[in-house]
Every structure is written in structure tokens, then in C-alpha cells.
Coordinates of C-alpha atoms in Angstrom, one line a residue:
L1 CA 0.0 0.0 0.0
K2 CA 1.6 3.3 -1.2
L3 CA 0.2 6.8 -0.7
S4 CA 2.4 9.4 -2.7
Y5 CA 2.3 12.8 -3.9
R6 CA 4.2 14.5 -6.9
S7 CA 4.4 17.8 -8.0
D8 CA 6.6 18.4 -11.2
V9 CA 7.2 20.2 -14.4
E10 CA 6.2 17.3 -17.1
V11 CA 7.1 16.7 -20.7
P12 CA 4.0 15.3 -22.5
G13 CA 4.9 12.0 -23.7
Q14 CA 8.4 11.9 -22.0
D15 CA 9.1 8.5 -20.2
L16 CA 11.3 8.5 -17.5
Q17 CA 9.8 5.8 -15.4
N18 CA 12.4 3.2 -16.3
V19 CA 15.8 5.5 -16.2
H20 CA 17.8 5.0 -13.5
E21 CA 21.4 5.2 -14.9
D22 CA 21.7 7.7 -17.8
N23 CA 20.8 11.1 -15.9
F24 CA 23.9 12.6 -17.2
F25 CA 22.7 12.2 -20.8
L26 CA 18.8 13.5 -19.7
S27 CA 20.6 16.7 -19.2
F28 CA 21.2 17.5 -23.1
R29 CA 18.2 17.7 -25.4
R30 CA 17.6 18.5 -29.2
G31 CA 15.3 21.0 -30.4
K32 CA 13.0 23.0 -28.2
F33 CA 12.2 22.3 -24.6
D34 CA 9.2 24.5 -24.7
K35 CA 6.0 22.1 -24.6
I36 CA 5.6 21.3 -20.8
Y37 CA 2.7 20.8 -18.1
Y38 CA 2.7 21.8 -14.4
K39 CA 1.4 18.7 -12.7
E40 CA 0.3 18.0 -9.5
A41 CA -0.7 14.2 -8.7
L42 CA -2.0 12.6 -5.5
A43 CA -2.2 8.8 -5.9
L44 CA -3.1 5.9 -3.4
T45 CA -1.8 2.2 -4.9
Y46 CA -2.5 -1.0 -3.5
T47 CA -0.3 -3.8 -5.0
R48 CA -0.2 -7.5 -4.6
E49 CA 2.1 -10.2 -5.9
N50 CA 1.5 -13.8 -5.7
E51 CA 4.0 -16.6 -5.7
S52 CA 2.8 -17.7 -9.3
H53 CA 4.4 -14.5 -10.5
F54 CA 0.7 -13.0 -11.1
S55 CA 0.4 -9.7 -9.5
W56 CA -2.4 -7.1 -9.6
Q57 CA -2.6 -3.3 -8.9
T58 CA -5.4 -1.0 -8.3
G59 CA -5.6 2.6 -7.0
L60 CA -7.1 6.1 -7.2
Q61 CA -5.2 9.2 -8.6
R62 CA -6.1 12.9 -8.6
N63 CA -4.2 15.2 -11.1
F64 CA -3.9 18.7 -11.4
I65 CA -2.7 19.9 -15.1
T66 CA -1.4 23.5 -16.1
P67 CA -0.2 24.1 -19.3
G68 CA 3.3 25.5 -19.8
G69 CA 5.5 27.1 -22.3
V70 CA 4.1 27.0 -25.6
L71 CA 1.0 24.7 -24.7
N72 CA -2.5 26.4 -23.8
F73 CA -5.9 25.1 -23.0
Q74 CA -8.3 27.0 -25.5
K75 CA -11.6 26.3 -26.1
W76 CA -14.7 28.1 -27.8
D77 CA -17.3 29.4 -25.5
A78 CA -20.9 29.8 -26.8
P79 CA -22.2 32.2 -24.3
T80 CA -19.6 34.9 -25.4
N81 CA -19.1 33.6 -29.0
S82 CA -15.5 33.7 -28.6
F83 CA -12.2 31.6 -27.7
V84 CA -11.2 31.6 -24.0
H85 CA -8.1 30.3 -22.2
L86 CA -8.5 27.8 -19.2
R87 CA -6.1 27.9 -16.7
S88 CA -6.0 24.0 -15.8
I89 CA -8.0 20.9 -16.0
N90 CA -8.3 18.3 -13.0
S91 CA -8.8 14.8 -13.4
D92 CA -9.7 11.7 -11.1
E93 CA -8.8 8.1 -12.2
A94 CA -9.6 4.7 -10.8
F95 CA -7.2 2.1 -12.1
V96 CA -6.6 -1.7 -12.0
G97 CA -3.8 -3.5 -13.5
F98 CA -2.4 -7.1 -13.9
R99 CA 0.9 -8.8 -14.6
Y100 CA 1.8 -12.2 -15.3
A101 CA 5.2 -13.3 -15.8
P102 CA 5.4 -17.3 -15.7
N103 CA 9.0 -18.8 -14.4
E104 CA 10.2 -15.1 -13.6
E105 CA 13.8 -14.8 -11.8
F106 CA 15.1 -11.9 -10.0
F107 CA 18.5 -10.5 -8.6
Q108 CA 17.6 -9.6 -5.2
G109 CA 19.5 -7.0 -3.1
K110 CA 19.0 -5.6 0.2
T111 CA 17.0 -2.5 -1.0
Y112 CA 16.2 -3.4 -4.6
R113 CA 15.3 -6.1 -7.1
R114 CA 16.4 -6.5 -10.8
R115 CA 14.4 -8.9 -13.3
I116 CA 16.6 -11.2 -15.0
V117 CA 15.1 -11.8 -18.4
N118 CA 14.6 -15.0 -19.6
Q119 CA 12.6 -16.9 -22.6
Y120 CA 9.6 -16.8 -20.8
P121 CA 6.9 -14.0 -21.8
V122 CA 5.5 -11.2 -19.6
F123 CA 1.7 -10.3 -20.0
R124 CA 0.4 -6.8 -18.7
F125 CA -3.0 -5.4 -18.8
Q126 CA -4.4 -2.1 -17.5
Y127 CA -7.9 -0.4 -17.4
R128 CA -8.3 3.0 -16.2
F129 CA -11.7 4.9 -15.4
G130 CA -11.3 8.8 -15.5
H131 CA -13.5 12.1 -14.7
A132 CA -12.2 15.3 -15.7
D133 CA -13.4 18.6 -15.1
D134 CA -12.2 22.0 -16.4
K135 CA -15.0 24.3 -14.5
G136 CA -16.9 24.3 -17.7
N137 CA -17.5 20.8 -19.1
T138 CA -16.7 17.3 -17.5
F139 CA -15.4 14.4 -19.4
N140 CA -15.9 10.6 -18.6
Y141 CA -13.3 8.1 -20.3
H142 CA -12.2 4.7 -20.2
F143 CA -8.7 3.4 -21.2
V144 CA -7.7 0.0 -21.9
M145 CA -4.0 -1.2 -22.7
A146 CA -2.4 -4.6 -23.3
N147 CA 1.4 -5.4 -23.5
V148 CA 3.4 -8.7 -24.2
F149 CA 7.2 -8.9 -23.9
K150 CA 9.0 -11.9 -25.0
R151 CA 12.7 -12.8 -25.5
F152 CA 13.7 -15.3 -28.4
Y153 CA 17.1 -17.1 -28.4
L154 CA 18.7 -17.5 -31.9
T155 CA 22.0 -19.2 -30.9
P156 CA 24.6 -18.5 -32.2
V157 CA 23.7 -15.1 -33.6
G158 CA 22.5 -13.8 -30.3
H159 CA 18.8 -13.0 -28.9
T160 CA 15.7 -10.7 -29.7
D161 CA 13.6 -8.9 -27.4
V162 CA 10.1 -8.1 -28.9
S163 CA 7.4 -6.1 -27.2
L164 CA 3.8 -5.7 -28.8
E165 CA 1.4 -3.2 -27.3
A166 CA -2.0 -1.9 -28.1
G167 CA -4.6 0.5 -26.5
R168 CA -7.8 2.2 -26.6
L169 CA -9.3 5.4 -25.1
F170 CA -12.9 5.5 -25.2
N171 CA -15.3 8.8 -25.2
K172 CA -14.2 12.1 -26.2
V173 CA -11.7 14.1 -24.0
P174 CA -9.4 17.2 -24.6
Y175 CA -5.8 16.9 -26.0
P176 CA -4.1 16.5 -22.4
L177 CA -6.0 13.4 -21.7
L178 CA -5.6 11.8 -25.0
I179 CA -2.8 9.0 -25.5
T180 CA 0.6 10.9 -25.7
H181 CA 2.9 8.7 -27.3
H182 CA 6.3 8.2 -25.5
A183 CA 9.0 10.4 -27.4
N184 CA 12.5 11.5 -26.4
Q185 CA 14.0 14.6 -27.1
T186 CA 17.2 13.9 -24.9
M187 CA 20.4 12.4 -25.9
S188 CA 19.9 9.7 -23.6
Y189 CA 18.7 6.4 -25.4
Q190 CA 15.2 5.3 -24.0
A191 CA 14.1 1.5 -25.0
E192 CA 10.6 2.0 -24.4
S193 CA 10.4 5.5 -26.3
F194 CA 10.6 6.9 -29.8
N195 CA 13.9 8.5 -29.8
M196 CA 13.5 10.5 -33.0
M197 CA 10.0 11.4 -32.3
N198 CA 9.2 15.1 -30.5
N199 CA 7.1 15.5 -27.6
L200 CA 3.4 15.8 -28.2
E201 CA 4.2 15.3 -32.0
F202 CA 1.5 12.4 -32.1
V203 CA -1.5 11.9 -30.1
S204 CA -4.4 9.2 -30.4
D205 CA -7.2 7.5 -28.8
K206 CA -6.2 4.0 -30.1
Y207 CA -2.9 2.7 -31.1
A208 CA -0.9 -0.4 -31.5
S209 CA 2.9 -0.5 -31.6
F210 CA 5.9 -2.9 -32.3
N211 CA 9.4 -2.6 -30.5
M212 CA 12.0 -5.2 -31.5
T213 CA 16.0 -5.1 -30.5
H214 CA 18.4 -7.8 -31.6
F215 CA 21.5 -8.3 -29.6
F216 CA 24.1 -10.0 -31.6
D217 CA 26.3 -10.5 -28.6
G218 CA 29.3 -10.0 -30.4
F219 CA 28.9 -12.2 -33.2
F220 CA 30.4 -10.1 -35.7
L221 CA 32.9 -8.0 -33.8
N222 CA 34.4 -10.9 -31.8
K223 CA 35.6 -12.2 -35.2
I224 CA 37.7 -9.2 -35.7
P225 CA 41.4 -9.5 -34.2
L226 CA 42.2 -7.0 -31.4
V227 CA 38.6 -5.4 -31.6
K228 CA 37.4 -8.8 -30.0
K229 CA 39.6 -8.0 -26.7
L230 CA 37.2 -5.0 -26.2
K231 CA 34.3 -7.4 -26.0
L232 CA 32.0 -5.0 -27.7
R233 CA 28.4 -6.0 -28.5
E234 CA 26.5 -4.9 -31.7
L235 CA 22.7 -4.4 -32.1
L236 CA 20.0 -3.5 -34.0
T237 CA 16.6 -2.0 -33.3
F238 CA 13.3 -1.3 -35.3
K239 CA 10.1 0.5 -33.8
A240 CA 7.0 1.2 -35.5
L241 CA 3.6 3.1 -34.1
Y242 CA 0.2 3.2 -35.9
G243 CA -2.7 5.3 -34.0
G244 CA -5.8 7.2 -35.0
L245 CA -8.3 9.9 -33.6
D246 CA -11.9 9.7 -33.8
D247 CA -13.7 12.6 -35.0
D248 CA -15.5 13.1 -31.8
N249 CA -11.8 14.0 -30.4
L250 CA -10.9 16.3 -33.0
P251 CA -11.5 20.0 -31.9
Q252 CA -12.9 21.1 -35.3
H253 CA -15.6 18.4 -35.0
N254 CA -16.3 19.3 -31.3
K255 CA -16.2 22.5 -29.8
K256 CA -16.1 21.5 -26.2
L257 CA -12.6 20.2 -26.9
Y258 CA -9.3 22.4 -26.5
L259 CA -7.8 23.6 -29.8
F260 CA -4.5 21.8 -30.6
P261 CA -1.6 24.2 -29.9
K262 CA -0.2 26.0 -32.8
Q263 CA 3.3 27.4 -33.6
E264 CA 3.0 31.4 -33.6
A265 CA 5.0 32.1 -36.7
T266 CA 3.3 29.3 -39.1
Q267 CA 0.1 28.8 -37.3
Q268 CA 0.7 24.8 -38.1
S269 CA -0.2 22.6 -35.0
Y270 CA 2.3 20.9 -32.9
I271 CA 0.1 17.7 -32.9
H272 CA -0.1 15.5 -36.0
S273 CA -2.4 12.6 -37.1
F274 CA -1.2 9.3 -38.5
V275 CA -1.6 9.2 -42.2
P276 CA -4.1 6.3 -42.7
G277 CA -2.2 3.2 -43.2
T278 CA 1.4 4.7 -42.6
P279 CA 2.9 3.9 -39.2
Y280 CA 5.6 6.0 -37.6
M281 CA 9.2 4.1 -38.0
E282 CA 12.5 4.3 -36.6
A283 CA 15.4 2.0 -36.9
S284 CA 19.0 2.0 -35.3
V285 CA 22.4 0.2 -35.1
G286 CA 24.2 0.4 -32.1
V287 CA 27.1 -0.8 -30.0
S288 CA 27.2 -1.7 -26.3
N289 CA 29.6 -2.7 -23.6
I290 CA 31.8 0.2 -24.4
F291 CA 34.3 0.4 -21.3
K292 CA 31.8 -1.8 -19.6
V293 CA 29.4 1.0 -19.3
L294 CA 28.3 2.7 -22.4
R295 CA 26.1 2.2 -25.4
I296 CA 25.7 4.4 -28.5
D297 CA 23.3 4.0 -31.2
L298 CA 22.8 5.7 -34.7
I299 CA 19.2 6.3 -35.2
R300 CA 17.3 7.1 -38.6
R301 CA 13.7 8.3 -38.5
L302 CA 12.1 6.6 -41.6
N303 CA 9.2 8.6 -42.4
Y304 CA 7.1 11.7 -41.4
L305 CA 10.0 13.7 -42.4
N306 CA 8.0 16.6 -43.4
H307 CA 7.0 17.6 -39.8
P308 CA 8.8 20.6 -38.5
D309 CA 11.8 20.5 -36.3
V310 CA 12.5 16.6 -37.0
S311 CA 15.8 15.3 -38.0
T312 CA 16.7 12.3 -40.0
Y313 CA 19.4 10.9 -38.1
G314 CA 20.5 11.2 -34.5
V315 CA 23.1 9.7 -31.8
R316 CA 21.7 8.7 -28.7
F317 CA 23.7 7.3 -25.5
K318 CA 23.1 4.8 -22.6
L319 CA 24.8 4.2 -19.4
K320 CA 24.4 0.8 -18.2
F321 CA 26.6 -1.7 -16.4
E322 CA 27.3 -4.7 -18.3
F323 CA 29.5 -7.9 -17.6

């Protein structure tokens, strides 16, 4: 049972939940760091884990969200026949999640526990019910998400980690409550994020994603004289994301919703929709175990290159102790 309170500056879509060792590279960012929320969250969570490696979690959470930087909450006000700016939006959520990891193994320390990845899959499911209020309109919504992770051993050419995920948000909500996909504008490589995507570049109410990393475990580099003494490990990644927005969640079809924020100079929206039939994709090649701690990836963004302030190529770094 855990009661927590957090007051912080939050970047929409930035996923820092699983980042522990690369805080140095998180300090360096690409592009403009001007799309932010000021968020306060009060949560009560209960977690139960069984010996069968089936666990579940339930809880309540209260969120207070205020726009910052170039973001704003602007909507049409019928009584005044004009657009008005709102200071914040509040939401209450009840959630339940399930996780099943058969034959899971851990490395147990005194104050922490690290999962040892093996060949068995890990299944996750989450459901959330939310109620939001902006002191003018109320929004009720439901969100469901399912994820499966699996490692495949392909001896002698290494192993492959594959993650599949899909989610759906039901009912109409303003853009701060839509599904904001994990982007990364820092120089730290983040396995669960799209490292060449800009913050708040894509939002949706339904999505499916594919994340694959193949670790060659030195299959090529260990065959090169002298280089093999460094024990470097080569790897490849490929990530794809496809989503969409119902018309009810587009502000041009529903005046109760907030307008998507726009650039002042061009009046082009910061938020983009997926082209029907075209997922966002990026791929990378990398080398890890550099001095036992450093991983470097060269990443290529494969499409949606016409969006503003995007790059085709990028280099990301990750600190992780390997032995």
C-alpha cells in the first residue's frame, strides 16, 4: 500500500519511469524544450504479488494539470461567442492492472530487485476510468491497454527482445487527456520510447506498437582481431507505431474540446495525426559494452520527415553496467 504526492514539470510523452543510470545524458536535449505541463498528482496504490508470479495493482489518482511553455488550453465559449483560455484541468482516475510473468527470476539485493530476463513471456493489462473537469465541461473516459514482451534466443547469432502493445481510449476528451506517445528529445537512449519523435508530436485514442531489439552479443565484432578484446556487442532495433483519432476527439468537430496548440509563426499545429495506413517508424544500429558501461546508437527516422523541427538521423547514448 503506497500513498504518494508529486509536483513536477512534466513533458508530454516523456517517459522517465525506467531511467535510472543515464541521468547525465538526460541533461542534454535536442530541439526546443518548450512544451510542458505543470502537474500535481496525488495517488493511493495497492499492489499484490503472488508466488505464481501473477500480480495486480489498483488505486486512485487525482491530477491537476496546468499548461506551460507554448501550450495552452483554449476552447470555444458559446455564451461569449469567442475563444477563451483555461488555467487548468483536473482529473480523477481509478485504475486496475494485472501482470503475469511465468517462471520469472530476480537478482535480489537488500533494498532493490532486478529482473533477470529469460525466454518466458511477460503479459500486462491495464484499465483506467477517469473523470475530468475544467470548470465548464466534464469528461468521462475509459482506457484499456495490453502488452506482451518476449525474448527469443537465436543461438549462435544472439537474442531478440520483442514487445507488442495496443491501447484504446473510449469517449471524447481534450488533448491533454489523449494518449500521448512516448517520445524522447534528450540525448539518452530510451528503450521504451521513440527516440527520434518530438514531444507531443503524435496523440491518439487508439494505437498499436511494435518494438524489436536484436542483440548480436559480439557475433561479428568478436571475429575481428584486436577488436574482440574489447568485448563490444552490436545490436539492431526497429520500432513502429500506428494510431488514430476519432472525429469526436478532433477540436474542429467538437467545440467542447481544446484547440490543438499551434506555432505562432506558421500557425501549424504541434500535434499531428497519423496518415491512414502509414505507421511512424524508426530504426537504429548500435554498439554496447563500451568500457563496460556505455551504449551508443545511430538512429534513423524512416518517415513523417515533413513535420517541423525533425531530424532524419540522431545519435543517442545510454549508461548501463554490463558484465
